[in-house]
Short mmCIF file of C-alpha atoms in Angstrom, two decimals:
data_model
loop_
_atom_site.label_atom_id
_atom_site.label_comp_id
_atom_site.label_asym_id
_atom_site.label_seq_id
_atom_site.Cartn_x
_atom_site.Cartn_y
_atom_site.Cartn_z
CA GLU A 18 -12.80 -21.65 1.33
CA VAL A 19 -12.72 -18.49 -1.35
CA GLN A 20 -11.60 -19.70 -4.53
CA LEU A 21 -11.51 -18.74 -8.26
CA MET A 22 -10.78 -21.20 -10.76
CA GLU A 23 -10.29 -20.60 -14.41
CA SER A 24 -10.57 -22.66 -17.52
CA GLY A 25 -11.13 -22.35 -21.20
CA GLY A 26 -7.14 -21.60 -22.29
CA ALA A 27 -5.72 -23.23 -25.24
CA LEU A 28 -3.71 -23.06 -28.10
CA VAL A 29 -5.64 -21.24 -31.10
CA GLN A 30 -4.64 -19.31 -34.39
CA PRO A 31 -4.03 -15.83 -35.12
CA GLY A 32 -7.57 -14.26 -35.64
CA GLY A 33 -9.48 -16.81 -33.68
CA SER A 34 -11.48 -16.64 -30.72
CA LEU A 35 -11.71 -18.22 -27.42
CA ARG A 36 -13.88 -17.90 -24.53
CA LEU A 37 -12.40 -17.94 -20.92
CA SER A 38 -14.47 -18.95 -17.54
CA CYS A 39 -13.73 -18.03 -13.96
CA ALA A 40 -15.64 -20.03 -11.33
CA ALA A 41 -15.98 -18.57 -8.01
CA SER A 42 -16.69 -20.27 -4.52
CA GLY A 43 -16.76 -19.60 -1.13
CA PHE A 44 -18.22 -15.72 -1.19
CA THR A 45 -20.85 -13.97 -2.26
CA PHE A 46 -19.85 -13.54 -5.61
CA SER A 47 -22.37 -10.68 -6.82
CA ASN A 48 -20.94 -8.45 -4.16
CA TYR A 49 -17.63 -7.91 -5.54
CA TRP A 50 -16.04 -6.30 -8.86
CA MET A 51 -14.28 -8.97 -10.63
CA THR A 52 -10.82 -8.49 -12.70
CA TRP A 53 -9.30 -10.65 -15.77
CA VAL A 54 -5.08 -9.72 -15.22
CA ARG A 55 -2.86 -11.48 -17.73
CA GLN A 56 1.00 -12.26 -17.61
CA ALA A 57 2.84 -13.00 -20.82
CA PRO A 58 5.67 -15.65 -20.49
CA GLY A 59 8.54 -14.32 -18.36
CA LYS A 60 6.79 -10.82 -18.23
CA GLY A 61 5.26 -8.87 -15.79
CA LEU A 62 1.52 -8.49 -14.75
CA GLU A 63 -0.92 -6.69 -17.25
CA TRP A 64 -4.53 -5.63 -16.30
CA VAL A 65 -7.04 -6.39 -18.82
CA ALA A 66 -10.48 -5.95 -17.71
CA ASN A 67 -12.88 -5.27 -15.08
CA ILE A 68 -16.43 -5.55 -14.49
CA LYS A 69 -18.86 -4.36 -11.42
CA GLN A 70 -21.05 -6.27 -9.19
CA ASP A 71 -23.85 -6.08 -11.74
CA GLY A 72 -21.97 -5.98 -14.97
CA SER A 73 -23.37 -2.52 -15.51
CA GLU A 74 -19.66 -0.84 -15.92
CA LYS A 75 -17.05 -2.68 -17.67
CA TYR A 76 -13.19 -1.14 -18.40
CA TYR A 77 -10.75 -2.62 -20.72
CA VAL A 78 -7.09 -1.83 -21.43
CA ASP A 79 -6.96 -0.21 -24.82
CA SER A 80 -5.11 -3.08 -26.10
CA VAL A 81 -7.81 -5.57 -25.99
CA LYS A 82 -11.02 -2.93 -26.69
CA GLY A 83 -13.27 -3.84 -29.04
CA ARG A 84 -11.93 -7.49 -29.33
CA PHE A 85 -12.27 -8.73 -25.66
CA THR A 86 -15.63 -8.82 -23.84
CA ILE A 87 -15.84 -9.32 -20.06
CA SER A 88 -19.21 -10.67 -18.68
CA ARG A 89 -20.58 -12.19 -15.53
CA ASP A 90 -23.30 -14.45 -14.43
CA ASN A 91 -24.32 -14.05 -10.70
CA ALA A 92 -26.57 -16.72 -10.67
CA LYS A 93 -23.74 -19.17 -12.04
CA ASN A 94 -21.00 -17.39 -9.68
CA SER A 95 -19.09 -17.35 -13.26
CA LEU A 96 -16.91 -14.51 -14.89
CA ASP A 97 -16.03 -14.82 -18.35
CA LEU A 98 -13.75 -13.13 -20.77
CA GLN A 99 -14.73 -13.51 -24.73
CA MET A 100 -11.51 -13.26 -26.83
CA ASN A 101 -11.91 -12.53 -30.82
CA SER A 102 -9.34 -11.46 -33.30
CA LEU A 103 -6.84 -12.99 -30.93
CA ARG A 104 -2.96 -11.82 -31.67
CA ALA A 105 0.06 -13.50 -31.08
CA GLU A 106 0.84 -10.62 -28.26
CA ASP A 107 -2.14 -12.08 -26.45
CA THR A 108 -0.38 -15.13 -25.60
CA ALA A 109 -0.34 -15.26 -21.73
CA VAL A 110 -1.58 -16.85 -18.58
CA TYR A 111 -4.97 -15.26 -17.86
CA SER A 112 -6.16 -15.05 -14.13
CA CYS A 113 -9.17 -13.81 -12.68
CA ALA A 114 -9.34 -11.57 -9.36
CA ARG A 115 -11.66 -10.64 -6.95
CA GLY A 116 -11.96 -6.79 -6.08
CA GLY A 117 -10.86 -6.10 -2.07
CA GLY A 118 -13.76 -5.42 -0.10
CA VAL A 119 -17.19 -4.45 -1.01
CA VAL A 120 -16.73 -1.42 -2.77
CA SER A 121 -19.29 0.56 -5.38
CA GLY A 122 -16.88 2.20 -7.64
CA PRO A 123 -14.18 0.92 -9.93
CA ASN A 124 -11.03 1.60 -7.79
CA TYR A 125 -9.92 -1.28 -5.80
CA TYR A 126 -7.17 -3.60 -5.13
CA MET A 127 -7.40 -7.61 -5.88
CA ASP A 128 -7.52 -9.82 -2.95
CA VAL A 129 -8.25 -13.20 -4.33
CA TRP A 130 -6.40 -14.08 -7.48
CA GLY A 131 -7.01 -17.58 -9.23
CA LYS A 132 -4.17 -19.80 -10.67
CA GLY A 133 -4.79 -19.09 -14.01
CA THR A 134 -5.38 -20.40 -17.55
CA THR A 135 -2.90 -20.56 -20.32
CA VAL A 136 -3.61 -19.16 -23.81
CA THR A 137 -1.24 -19.39 -26.67
CA VAL A 138 -1.69 -17.50 -30.07
CA SER A 139 0.21 -19.43 -32.70
CA SER A 140 0.13 -20.50 -36.03
CA ASP B 130 -2.57 6.25 -18.34
CA ILE B 131 -0.65 6.04 -14.98
CA VAL B 132 2.81 4.77 -15.68
CA MET B 133 4.24 2.57 -12.77
CA THR B 134 8.11 2.07 -12.48
CA GLN B 135 9.95 0.25 -10.11
CA SER B 136 13.35 0.23 -8.70
CA PRO B 137 15.64 -1.53 -8.49
CA ASP B 138 14.80 -4.20 -11.10
CA SER B 139 16.42 -6.78 -9.37
CA LEU B 140 18.03 -7.07 -5.56
CA ALA B 141 19.93 -9.80 -3.79
CA VAL B 142 20.01 -9.60 0.21
CA SER B 143 21.16 -11.94 3.01
CA LEU B 144 18.87 -13.59 5.14
CA GLY B 145 17.61 -11.69 7.98
CA GLU B 146 18.70 -8.09 6.25
CA ARG B 147 16.57 -5.45 4.92
CA ALA B 148 15.17 -5.32 1.40
CA THR B 149 13.62 -2.03 0.02
CA ILE B 150 11.76 -2.04 -3.00
CA ASN B 151 10.96 1.65 -4.43
CA CYS B 152 7.55 2.27 -6.61
CA LYS B 153 6.74 5.41 -8.42
CA SER B 154 3.97 6.87 -10.09
CA SER B 155 3.63 9.29 -13.45
CA GLN B 156 0.84 10.97 -11.54
CA SER B 157 -0.42 11.18 -7.62
CA VAL B 158 -2.57 8.48 -6.78
CA LEU B 159 -3.64 10.25 -3.45
CA TYR B 160 -7.05 10.86 -3.93
CA SER B 161 -7.72 14.33 -1.99
CA SER B 162 -11.23 14.04 -1.22
CA ASN B 163 -10.41 11.01 1.46
CA ASN B 164 -6.45 11.34 1.95
CA VAL B 165 -5.96 8.05 1.04
CA ASN B 166 -3.32 6.63 -1.50
CA TYR B 167 -4.76 3.97 -4.30
CA LEU B 168 -1.69 1.87 -4.20
CA ALA B 169 -1.37 -1.96 -3.68
CA TRP B 170 1.64 -4.25 -3.08
CA TYR B 171 1.66 -7.87 -4.54
CA GLN B 172 4.13 -10.64 -4.15
CA GLN B 173 4.58 -13.48 -6.87
CA LYS B 174 6.35 -16.43 -6.41
CA PRO B 175 7.51 -18.81 -9.35
CA GLY B 176 4.24 -20.85 -10.71
CA GLN B 177 2.28 -19.13 -8.37
CA PRO B 178 -0.72 -16.16 -8.70
CA PRO B 179 0.32 -13.02 -7.11
CA LYS B 180 -0.44 -12.70 -3.33
CA LEU B 181 -1.60 -9.40 -1.82
CA LEU B 182 0.38 -8.00 0.61
CA ILE B 183 -0.47 -4.06 0.91
CA TYR B 184 -3.20 -1.87 0.35
CA TRP B 185 -4.09 1.66 0.72
CA ALA B 186 -0.07 2.05 0.62
CA SER B 187 0.53 0.82 4.12
CA THR B 188 -2.34 -1.62 5.09
CA ARG B 189 -1.17 -4.95 5.52
CA GLU B 190 -3.44 -7.61 4.49
CA SER B 191 -4.83 -9.98 7.00
CA GLY B 192 -2.12 -12.84 7.48
CA VAL B 193 0.79 -11.09 6.23
CA PRO B 194 3.98 -11.12 8.27
CA ASP B 195 4.47 -7.64 10.23
CA ARG B 196 8.07 -7.84 8.31
CA PHE B 197 6.55 -6.60 5.39
CA SER B 198 5.73 -2.98 5.53
CA GLY B 199 4.45 -0.13 2.95
CA SER B 200 4.80 3.47 2.95
CA GLY B 201 5.00 6.69 0.93
CA SER B 202 2.42 9.10 -0.58
CA GLY B 203 1.35 10.63 -3.70
CA THR B 204 3.80 9.45 -6.55
CA ASN B 205 6.72 7.57 -4.27
CA PHE B 206 6.26 4.43 -2.53
CA THR B 207 8.45 2.02 -0.75
CA LEU B 208 7.87 -1.86 0.18
CA THR B 209 10.14 -2.91 2.94
CA ILE B 210 11.06 -6.38 4.09
CA SER B 211 12.49 -5.78 7.67
CA SER B 212 14.05 -9.17 7.88
CA LEU B 213 14.36 -11.13 4.66
CA GLN B 214 13.44 -14.79 4.97
CA ALA B 215 13.95 -17.52 2.27
CA GLU B 216 10.38 -17.62 1.80
CA ASP B 217 10.35 -14.08 0.46
CA VAL B 218 12.11 -14.75 -2.53
CA ALA B 219 10.04 -13.59 -5.07
CA VAL B 220 8.80 -10.87 -7.49
CA TYR B 221 7.34 -7.91 -6.18
CA TYR B 222 4.57 -5.51 -8.42
CA CYS B 223 3.21 -2.26 -7.11
CA GLN B 224 -0.29 -1.39 -8.60
CA GLN B 225 -2.08 1.58 -8.80
CA TYR B 226 -5.94 1.77 -8.77
CA ILE B 227 -6.92 5.51 -8.61
CA SER B 228 -7.66 4.95 -12.41
CA ASN B 229 -10.68 3.06 -13.65
CA PHE B 230 -7.73 1.59 -15.49
CA PHE B 231 -5.22 -0.18 -13.48
CA THR B 232 -1.23 -0.35 -14.20
CA PHE B 233 1.25 -2.38 -12.39
CA GLY B 234 4.95 -1.58 -11.94
CA PRO B 235 7.19 -3.96 -14.11
CA GLY B 236 8.18 -5.70 -10.89
CA THR B 237 11.35 -6.35 -8.82
CA LYS B 238 12.92 -9.74 -7.94
CA VAL B 239 14.14 -10.44 -4.69
CA ASP B 240 16.85 -13.00 -4.11
CA LEU B 241 19.23 -14.34 -1.63
CA LYS B 242 22.88 -13.33 -1.52
#
């Protein structure tokens, strides 16, 4: 079964750091672009970051550029999101998602989603 | 950035009736080289992650009931549920992926009347 499972969410103070992980199973992880998407409480979906199959291309939403870093370990079938200088507005459920189809470019829909992990930034 | 808007914000539909959700992009999501629209639709039920319904504006994901259909091109798109079922109560989002920086619409909540 194709599956994504996030972990690492926690309550953290403003200015703090957190590292989220996403464990992939049931498919050849190294063949797919991967994405982080977040959803603030009661709000809509917001794309956060993408990473290419080999990690050579990464894209970020402006609001997290310079603070968040997406990375992957294809040997461990794992996707990470390092979050630094956290702000209250980063409070959200963070989900990882798989790029639909085996595509080479960064233009794809997301066909498999994890259930998410909750990040709360508060003092 | 490409801004996505949706209308209405919410709608209430009787069982078996049609539901229509509109999505508009601030720039065309039609890629001229291949004449394909880079537009997807997702369904999100409470407490669940989003589920892909439609991609390339009109291609139904495997396993999605055929009462769901997508149409449109360029900047204007529609998701239609031809005969609403109780299990279709959810929030629906459109998403553009022609840009390297994805954006979602704000969502449309569908309820039973």
